Amino acid sequence: MSTTASNMDDSDPAPIDFRIHPDRYRHWRISTSSPIAELVMSVDPAGAMFDGYELKLNSYDIGVDIELYDAIQRLRFEHPEVKTVILTSDNVGMFCAGANIRMLGGAAHDHKVNFCKFTNETRNAIEDASQFSGQRYLAAINGTAAGGGYELALATDYIILMDDGNAAVSLPEVPLLAVLPGTGGLTRLVDKRKVRRDLADVFCTLEEGMKGPRAVEWRLVDETVPRSKMEGRVQVRAGEMAQSSDRPEDAAGIELTALERHYEGDEIHYPFVTVKLDRQRRNVEIIIKGPDSEAPADMAEVLGLGVEFWPLALLRALDDALLHLRFNEATLGTLIFKTVGDPDRVEAFDRFMHLHRNHWLMREIWLYAKRTFKRLDVTSRTTFALVEPGSCFVGFLAEPLFAVDRSYMLDGQFEGDARAAPQIRLTASSFGPLPMSNDLTRLETRFLGEPENFEKARLLIGQSLDARAALEAGLLTFAPDDIDWEDEIRLLLEERASFSPDALTGMEANLRFAGPETMETKIFGRLTAWQNWIFQRPNAVGEQGALRCYGTGQRPEYDKKRV
Amino acid sequence: MSTTASNMDDSDPAPIDFRIHPDRYRHWRISTSSPIAELVMSVDPAGAMFDGYELKLNSYDIGVDIELYDAIQRLRFEHPEVKTVILTSDNVGMFCAGANIRMLGGAAHDHKVNFCKFTNETRNAIEDASQFSGQRYLAAINGTAAGGGYELALATDYIILMDDGNAAVSLPEVPLLAVLPGTGGLTRLVDKRKVRRDLADVFCTLEEGMKGPRAVEWRLVDETVPRSKMEGRVQVRAGEMAQSSDRPEDAAGIELTALERHYEGDEIHYPFVTVKLDRQRRNVEIIIKGPDSEAPADMAEVLGLGVEFWPLALLRALDDALLHLRFNEATLGTLIFKTVGDPDRVEAFDRFMHLHRNHWLMREIWLYAKRTFKRLDVTSRTTFALVEPGSCFVGFLAEPLFAVDRSYMLDGQFEGDARAAPQIRLTASSFGPLPMSNDLTRLETRFLGEPENFEKARLLIGQSLDARAALEAGLLTFAPDDIDWEDEIRLLLEERASFSPDALTGMEANLRFAGPETMETKIFGRLTAWQNWIFQRPNAVGEQGALRCYGTGQRPEYDKKRV
């Protein structure tokens, strides 16, 4: 296995690194011309993340998608002036061939699953930018968009397909590869673009896909344009789309400088986040630190701080830590969240963030917080939170308490520890700006069965709650005292580590998302679960399965049993 | 493999037969004392459907659930006077231990998947009776309800748990068996009973489950009652529940006599339904025949006809055919629906059914039609409908057109065939009484992207639509003419049979349920898909997996990788 050569110091053992910079992109180009940016896919066939395959025909692997994720983040933070992003390709004839099939054929099951999850999150981030950030996406399909290529386009607001007798959109996974379009395609076809289900069935079994007027009629694309008029039409449409944006005309962005990350043995140190890996017990402590300074006076100060602004710094660290753990530490099954810091300072930052929530940068920080906590929700690891003396689960930093599978808070002090008993504090952060994928806040979801407790929780805003008060309010799972704490937590972690990781994955995926379902929850629930199943089935991944046979000239052989 | 010995003549090769009668029950007892019925689980350990396991501790296999399904159907049709059904057990100490683990450990993947689907449908039928039929269910848990045993109780309206220091409710699948509670338990916990997700996490990892006041506090059961007061309290509560029912006091039910089914080579003949198996091409024609008489004059005539009333006769046949094909013909991947008959007669029956829809029996027939078409929706086979001369896709019999993955209608006549070009006819049946699991009608789901076509379709009620009119209205997928018909259908079936059955299963499960999600769609989508995945994973089903090791004294060994 080769790795992305760049950006790794010798002490960093992570085979897959999510930290990247446009200077080191091998697969994408960003150019901006206010108010429009172009994001051009131009995959380097020799730039695969692993050995054994070439990224032909603008196909992608995790390395290509890491760059895409980085580009989308930068467009939001570094380019407040960009209101429309044109997503296109410089590969003549092939806009994007989707996920690389050789890579999928050779990858381990857990990599495939995490690859699909990350690519889904990145496409959701495109829709998040469109819907909430005033930065809309336009797909200019100037060749064939096949499989994941078309799914990428489906994540944009508007799809223009070149009408040159060649360019087409297709989802050929089922007929060619015996897997599903795994990046939301099926869901977005029938739920976002509302393609009629029988037409969707036809389309999803057509290897060659569709082009021309019928692609518009079936709502697969928004319009088709002859080659000669393509560039002009794309610019006009991008300009129209920019008009409704509320992003500022003349603001300067903040630079997403390289994220610091240092290893010390089994600890990973980021600014404001420390990750402690316990390989023997197969768990991870994620310790989030409170601010080391007072809250800023105004947004000018925040713009000056840039990525050093405490909430942004910790979100970047937490985001990277979650991705790192998913891809590079598959056997560490339990994530334990802790916080350390001054609750009053956290609350002051939280108050400042609400006060300035309409500033373009603060809006981006809130949206990034939302996406990061959603990433936590769909991470297939057990998640616990431990509230101990010295902690600062306050405001938006209380959110992990409601994202995790269980939360434990010490009732009182530790013997021989002078620190006060821990407290938690709710703010408006838990009541709106950080919804889950089901579009409810975590407290709404938590209290579906006891809406009176949801209303009571609102009345507790601003109060310092000790363990008994928090337990009484339904905000905790358990509140052991000093006598029980150590044993209870130890037994909890041992027991969890003894369970089947797969059964836990399935259980958590079903318990975490009560209430309404959305396109996002459908993608992470129904679609992802079916794809994972197919990724285990011999018809796809067996010796004679379609993923293995593709490109070899051999025909796959299928077990013809339906289930 | 042994089979249910009863009810099979020598010409019937179906290993699993869904036709049963209380006289031949081995596992359940029904007794009625108006307005209350008791349905008592009393599993015969020696009555397993297959060799290799005993049904100890009131555990169940498909044979036990076939009886349960039969009992639920009979209570609705044969007992209009029953308003509350008490679901209980005569096994001292063990209400029900859930699905038999040895059976699960030994069964083929496709049997496990279909077993779970059928058991889910049966539990949904309990909720359907409660919600729509005025026949409510009360679980009287007089022992431990473990796993599927507790899930059965979760499907009822009200759960009373005996408080004797022993009886408990539990979902021990994750810690003990490395699989999920597969019959809706996780979904019903957080979505129906709205158990808080962190408490649900605790409960689902407690092997011994919960009892006493905390089970009530956590909303796992509705009340606990001491042993000495159990029987009295159950009767009182059952009586209270009966009071709100609108079922008639003094009506006589109709008997669900044995369903006729005869094999002739590769054809299965039912009253009004013929099933033609094409093993070489791996598809099945399901031909539904129109009525052979005029519509009845009044409900007295219907009560006299009983199961010979045409709509009920065909629904029973269709229901049995779908179940038979799922369990006994796994390699026949495509179901082709056709109808034959007089459209005017079908419309007359349809009109009669609407006119009398508030009569208790007609309500049951409508609800049975709804459940049967839902069973079609979630059958993991490709489904097509072919509309040819002589057909009668009219009223509720037009519903298969909108349930299938694609529909094809001949535009015009066949050369040399004197029969008129086919027509279809919509009635109110497509606009309300037959919702899908997502609570929308099939036409609402179909036209999510073009609500104007939904409204236009309503204006077409009563009109005879030829292929062009139906295509124009969006009611068909394609309308080939005589010249293309044969080739197009042949190629369609050949192509479909060439695809991976698993990929089709996943694709169809994602395309069929656009729009809102409900508890039912969550169970069949998210929960089922995850369980199917787990049923493929070595941690559950491998040589060292938990399902294989259970009861052997061996500890399962888990691959500790998370995905």
CSV table of C-alpha atoms in Angstrom, one decimal, chain A residues 108-110 113-114 117 173-181 186-187 189-191 193-207 214 217-219 282 326 330-334 377 379-384 402-408 436 442 445-450 452-453 471 473-478 495-518 520-522 524-530 532-534 536-540 555 558-563, chain B residues 108-110 113-114 117 173-181 186-187 189-191 193-207 214 217-219 282 326 330-334 377 379-384 402-408 436 442 445-450 452-453 471 473-478 495-518 520-522 524-530 532-534 536-540 555 558-563:
chain,number,residue,atom,x,y,z
A,108,ALA,CA,-11.4,-4.7,2.7
A,109,HIS,CA,-15.1,-4.7,3.7
A,110,ASP,CA,-14.5,-2.1,6.4
A,113,VAL,CA,-18.1,0.8,4.1
A,114,ASN,CA,-16.2,3.7,5.5
A,117,LYS,CA,-19.9,6.8,4.3
A,173,GLU,CA,-23.9,-0.5,-10.9
A,174,VAL,CA,-26.7,-3.0,-10.8
A,175,PRO,CA,-26.2,-4.4,-14.3
A,176,LEU,CA,-22.5,-4.1,-14.5
A,177,LEU,CA,-21.2,-4.6,-11.0
A,178,ALA,CA,-23.9,-6.3,-8.9
A,179,VAL,CA,-23.7,-3.6,-6.3
A,180,LEU,CA,-25.9,-0.5,-5.6
A,181,PRO,CA,-25.0,3.1,-6.6
A,186,LEU,CA,-31.1,5.7,-5.6
A,187,THR,CA,-32.4,7.8,-2.8
A,189,LEU,CA,-33.4,9.8,-7.8
A,190,VAL,CA,-36.7,9.1,-6.2
A,191,ASP,CA,-36.7,11.4,-3.2
A,193,ARG,CA,-35.4,14.6,-8.0
A,194,LYS,CA,-38.6,12.6,-7.6
A,195,VAL,CA,-38.0,10.4,-10.6
A,196,ARG,CA,-41.0,8.1,-11.0
A,197,ARG,CA,-40.1,4.8,-9.5
A,198,ASP,CA,-40.7,2.7,-12.6
A,199,LEU,CA,-38.7,5.1,-14.7
A,200,ALA,CA,-36.0,4.9,-12.0
A,201,ASP,CA,-36.1,1.2,-12.3
A,202,VAL,CA,-35.5,1.4,-16.1
A,203,PHE,CA,-32.7,4.0,-15.7
A,204,CYS,CA,-30.9,2.0,-13.1
A,205,THR,CA,-30.7,-1.1,-15.2
A,206,LEU,CA,-29.6,0.7,-18.4
A,207,GLU,CA,-25.8,0.2,-18.7
A,214,ARG,CA,-35.6,12.0,-22.4
A,217,GLU,CA,-38.3,14.6,-19.4
A,218,TRP,CA,-37.5,11.9,-16.8
A,219,ARG,CA,-36.0,14.6,-14.5
A,282,ARG,CA,-10.0,-1.3,22.3
A,326,ARG,CA,-12.8,5.4,11.3
A,330,ALA,CA,-10.9,-0.1,12.9
A,331,THR,CA,-10.5,-2.2,16.0
A,332,LEU,CA,-11.0,0.6,18.6
A,333,GLY,CA,-14.7,0.1,19.0
A,334,THR,CA,-15.7,2.6,21.8
A,377,ASP,CA,-23.9,10.4,15.0
A,379,THR,CA,-19.8,6.9,13.1
A,380,SER,CA,-20.2,3.2,13.6
A,381,ARG,CA,-18.5,3.0,17.0
A,382,THR,CA,-20.1,2.9,20.4
A,383,THR,CA,-20.0,6.4,21.9
A,384,PHE,CA,-20.0,7.3,25.6
A,402,PHE,CA,-26.8,14.0,23.6
A,403,ALA,CA,-25.0,12.5,20.6
A,404,VAL,CA,-23.5,9.5,22.4
A,405,ASP,CA,-25.1,6.2,23.1
A,406,ARG,CA,-24.9,6.7,26.9
A,407,SER,CA,-23.7,9.4,29.2
A,408,TYR,CA,-22.3,9.0,32.8
A,436,MET,CA,-29.4,15.7,13.5
A,442,ARG,CA,-30.8,15.8,19.7
A,445,THR,CA,-35.1,13.1,19.5
A,446,ARG,CA,-34.2,12.2,23.0
A,447,PHE,CA,-37.5,13.3,24.4
A,448,LEU,CA,-39.8,12.1,21.7
A,449,GLY,CA,-41.6,10.0,24.4
A,450,GLU,CA,-41.7,12.7,27.0
A,452,GLU,CA,-42.8,17.6,28.7
A,453,ASN,CA,-39.1,16.9,29.5
A,471,LEU,CA,-30.3,12.9,35.8
A,473,ALA,CA,-34.1,16.2,33.8
A,474,GLY,CA,-33.4,13.2,31.7
A,475,LEU,CA,-30.1,14.6,30.3
A,476,LEU,CA,-28.0,11.7,31.5
A,477,THR,CA,-28.1,7.9,31.4
A,478,PHE,CA,-26.6,7.3,34.8
A,495,GLU,CA,-18.7,-5.5,28.5
A,496,ARG,CA,-19.0,-3.3,25.4
A,497,ALA,CA,-15.7,-4.5,24.1
A,498,SER,CA,-16.9,-8.1,24.5
A,499,PHE,CA,-19.9,-7.7,22.1
A,500,SER,CA,-19.9,-8.4,18.4
A,501,PRO,CA,-18.8,-5.2,16.6
A,502,ASP,CA,-21.3,-5.9,13.8
A,503,ALA,CA,-24.3,-6.4,16.1
A,504,LEU,CA,-23.4,-3.1,17.9
A,505,THR,CA,-23.2,-1.4,14.5
A,506,GLY,CA,-26.6,-2.5,13.6
A,507,MET,CA,-28.1,-1.8,17.0
A,508,GLU,CA,-26.7,1.7,17.2
A,509,ALA,CA,-27.8,2.5,13.7
A,510,ASN,CA,-31.4,1.6,14.6
A,511,LEU,CA,-31.5,3.3,18.0
A,512,ARG,CA,-29.9,6.6,17.2
A,513,PHE,CA,-32.4,7.9,14.7
A,514,ALA,CA,-35.9,7.7,16.2
A,515,GLY,CA,-38.6,10.0,14.8
A,516,PRO,CA,-38.9,11.3,11.3
A,517,GLU,CA,-36.7,10.1,8.4
A,518,THR,CA,-35.1,12.4,5.8
A,520,GLU,CA,-30.0,11.8,4.8
A,521,THR,CA,-31.3,9.2,7.2
A,522,LYS,CA,-32.5,7.1,4.3
A,524,PHE,CA,-27.3,6.3,6.0
A,525,GLY,CA,-30.0,3.8,7.1
A,526,ARG,CA,-31.8,2.0,4.3
A,527,LEU,CA,-29.4,2.5,1.4
A,528,THR,CA,-26.1,2.1,3.3
A,529,ALA,CA,-27.4,-1.0,5.1
A,530,TRP,CA,-28.4,-2.7,1.9
A,532,ASN,CA,-23.2,-3.2,3.2
A,533,TRP,CA,-25.2,-6.4,2.8
A,534,ILE,CA,-24.4,-6.6,-0.9
A,536,GLN,CA,-20.8,-9.1,1.8
A,537,ARG,CA,-22.5,-11.2,-0.8
A,538,PRO,CA,-20.6,-13.6,-3.1
A,539,ASN,CA,-22.5,-12.3,-6.1
A,540,ALA,CA,-20.7,-9.0,-5.7
A,555,ARG,CA,-18.5,-13.1,-16.8
A,558,TYR,CA,-24.5,-15.4,-9.7
A,559,ASP,CA,-26.2,-17.6,-7.1
A,560,LYS,CA,-29.7,-17.1,-8.4
A,561,LYS,CA,-31.5,-17.3,-5.1
A,562,ARG,CA,-33.5,-14.3,-4.0
A,563,VAL,CA,-33.8,-13.7,-0.3
B,108,ALA,CA,-30.0,-20.9,5.0
B,109,HIS,CA,-29.6,-17.1,4.6
B,110,ASP,CA,-32.6,-16.8,2.3
B,113,VAL,CA,-34.4,-13.4,5.7
B,114,ASN,CA,-37.8,-14.5,4.6
B,117,LYS,CA,-39.9,-10.7,6.9
B,173,GLU,CA,-29.8,-10.7,20.9
B,174,VAL,CA,-26.8,-8.3,20.8
B,175,PRO,CA,-25.0,-9.6,23.9
B,176,LEU,CA,-25.9,-13.3,23.5
B,177,LEU,CA,-26.3,-13.9,19.8
B,178,ALA,CA,-24.4,-11.1,17.9
B,179,VAL,CA,-27.5,-10.4,15.8
B,180,LEU,CA,-30.3,-7.8,16.1
B,181,PRO,CA,-33.7,-8.3,17.5
B,186,LEU,CA,-35.4,-1.8,18.0
B,187,THR,CA,-37.7,0.3,16.0
B,189,LEU,CA,-38.6,0.6,21.3
B,190,VAL,CA,-37.6,4.0,20.2
B,191,ASP,CA,-40.4,4.9,17.7
B,193,ARG,CA,-42.9,3.2,22.8
B,194,LYS,CA,-40.5,6.1,22.5
B,195,VAL,CA,-38.0,4.7,25.0
B,196,ARG,CA,-35.1,7.1,25.3
B,197,ARG,CA,-32.3,6.1,23.1
B,198,ASP,CA,-29.7,5.8,25.8
B,199,LEU,CA,-32.0,3.7,28.0
B,200,ALA,CA,-32.8,1.6,25.0
B,201,ASP,CA,-29.0,1.1,24.5
B,202,VAL,CA,-28.8,-0.1,28.1
B,203,PHE,CA,-31.8,-2.4,27.8
B,204,CYS,CA,-30.6,-4.0,24.6
B,205,THR,CA,-27.3,-5.0,26.1
B,206,LEU,CA,-28.7,-6.4,29.3
B,207,GLU,CA,-28.9,-10.2,28.9
B,214,ARG,CA,-38.1,0.3,36.3
B,217,GLU,CA,-40.6,3.8,34.3
B,218,TRP,CA,-38.6,3.2,31.1
B,219,ARG,CA,-41.8,2.6,29.2
B,282,ARG,CA,-36.7,-18.1,-13.7
B,326,ARG,CA,-40.9,-16.4,-1.3
B,330,ALA,CA,-36.2,-18.8,-4.2
B,331,THR,CA,-34.7,-18.9,-7.7
B,332,LEU,CA,-37.7,-17.6,-9.5
B,333,GLY,CA,-36.7,-14.0,-9.5
B,334,THR,CA,-39.4,-12.2,-11.5
B,377,ASP,CA,-44.5,-4.3,-2.1
B,379,THR,CA,-41.5,-9.1,-1.6
B,380,SER,CA,-37.9,-9.1,-2.8
B,381,ARG,CA,-38.6,-10.2,-6.3
B,382,THR,CA,-38.7,-8.1,-9.4
B,383,THR,CA,-42.4,-7.4,-10.2
B,384,PHE,CA,-43.8,-6.5,-13.6
B,402,PHE,CA,-48.8,0.6,-9.4
B,403,ALA,CA,-47.2,-1.9,-7.0
B,404,VAL,CA,-44.9,-3.4,-9.6
B,405,ASP,CA,-41.4,-2.2,-10.6
B,406,ARG,CA,-42.6,-1.7,-14.2
B,407,SER,CA,-45.8,-2.0,-16.2
B,408,TYR,CA,-46.2,-2.7,-19.9
B,436,MET,CA,-48.4,1.5,1.1
B,442,ARG,CA,-49.2,4.0,-4.6
B,445,THR,CA,-45.9,7.8,-4.2
B,446,ARG,CA,-45.7,7.4,-8.0
B,447,PHE,CA,-46.5,11.1,-8.6
B,448,LEU,CA,-44.4,12.7,-5.8
B,449,GLY,CA,-42.5,14.6,-8.5
B,450,GLU,CA,-45.6,15.5,-10.5
B,452,GLU,CA,-50.4,17.6,-11.1
B,453,ASN,CA,-50.5,14.1,-12.6
B,471,LEU,CA,-49.2,6.2,-20.8
B,473,ALA,CA,-51.4,9.9,-17.7
B,474,GLY,CA,-48.2,8.4,-16.3
B,475,LEU,CA,-49.9,5.2,-15.2
B,476,LEU,CA,-47.7,2.9,-17.3
B,477,THR,CA,-44.0,2.5,-17.9
B,478,PHE,CA,-44.1,1.6,-21.5
B,495,GLU,CA,-32.1,-9.1,-19.1
B,496,ARG,CA,-33.7,-9.1,-15.6
B,497,ALA,CA,-32.8,-12.7,-15.1
B,498,SER,CA,-29.2,-12.0,-15.9
B,499,PHE,CA,-28.7,-9.5,-13.1
B,500,SER,CA,-27.4,-10.3,-9.6
B,501,PRO,CA,-30.4,-11.1,-7.4
B,502,ASP,CA,-28.9,-9.3,-4.5
B,503,ALA,CA,-28.3,-6.1,-6.3
B,504,LEU,CA,-31.9,-6.2,-7.5
B,505,THR,CA,-33.1,-6.8,-4.0
B,506,GLY,CA,-31.2,-3.8,-2.8
B,507,MET,CA,-32.2,-1.6,-5.7
B,508,GLU,CA,-35.9,-2.4,-5.5
B,509,ALA,CA,-35.9,-1.9,-1.7
B,510,ASN,CA,-34.6,1.6,-2.3
B,511,LEU,CA,-36.7,2.7,-5.2
B,512,ARG,CA,-40.1,1.4,-4.1
B,513,PHE,CA,-40.5,3.6,-1.0
B,514,ALA,CA,-40.0,7.2,-1.9
B,515,GLY,CA,-41.5,9.9,0.3
B,516,PRO,CA,-42.2,9.7,4.0
B,517,GLU,CA,-41.0,6.9,6.2
B,518,THR,CA,-43.0,5.2,8.9
B,520,GLU,CA,-43.2,-0.1,9.0
B,521,THR,CA,-40.8,1.2,6.3
B,522,LYS,CA,-38.1,1.6,8.9
B,524,PHE,CA,-38.4,-3.2,6.4
B,525,GLY,CA,-35.8,-0.8,5.3
B,526,ARG,CA,-33.2,0.2,7.9
B,527,LEU,CA,-33.7,-2.7,10.4
B,528,THR,CA,-34.2,-5.5,8.0
B,529,ALA,CA,-31.2,-4.4,5.8
B,530,TRP,CA,-28.9,-4.2,8.8
B,532,ASN,CA,-29.5,-9.2,6.7
B,533,TRP,CA,-26.0,-7.7,6.7
B,534,ILE,CA,-25.4,-9.2,10.1
B,536,GLN,CA,-23.9,-12.6,6.4
B,537,ARG,CA,-21.2,-11.7,8.9
B,538,PRO,CA,-18.9,-14.3,10.3
B,539,ASN,CA,-19.3,-12.8,13.8
B,540,ALA,CA,-22.9,-14.1,13.7
B,555,ARG,CA,-17.5,-18.8,23.4
B,558,TYR,CA,-15.3,-12.0,17.1
B,559,ASP,CA,-13.4,-10.2,14.4
B,560,LYS,CA,-13.0,-6.9,16.3
B,561,LYS,CA,-13.0,-4.6,13.3
B,562,ARG,CA,-15.8,-2.1,13.2
B,563,VAL,CA,-16.9,-0.9,9.8
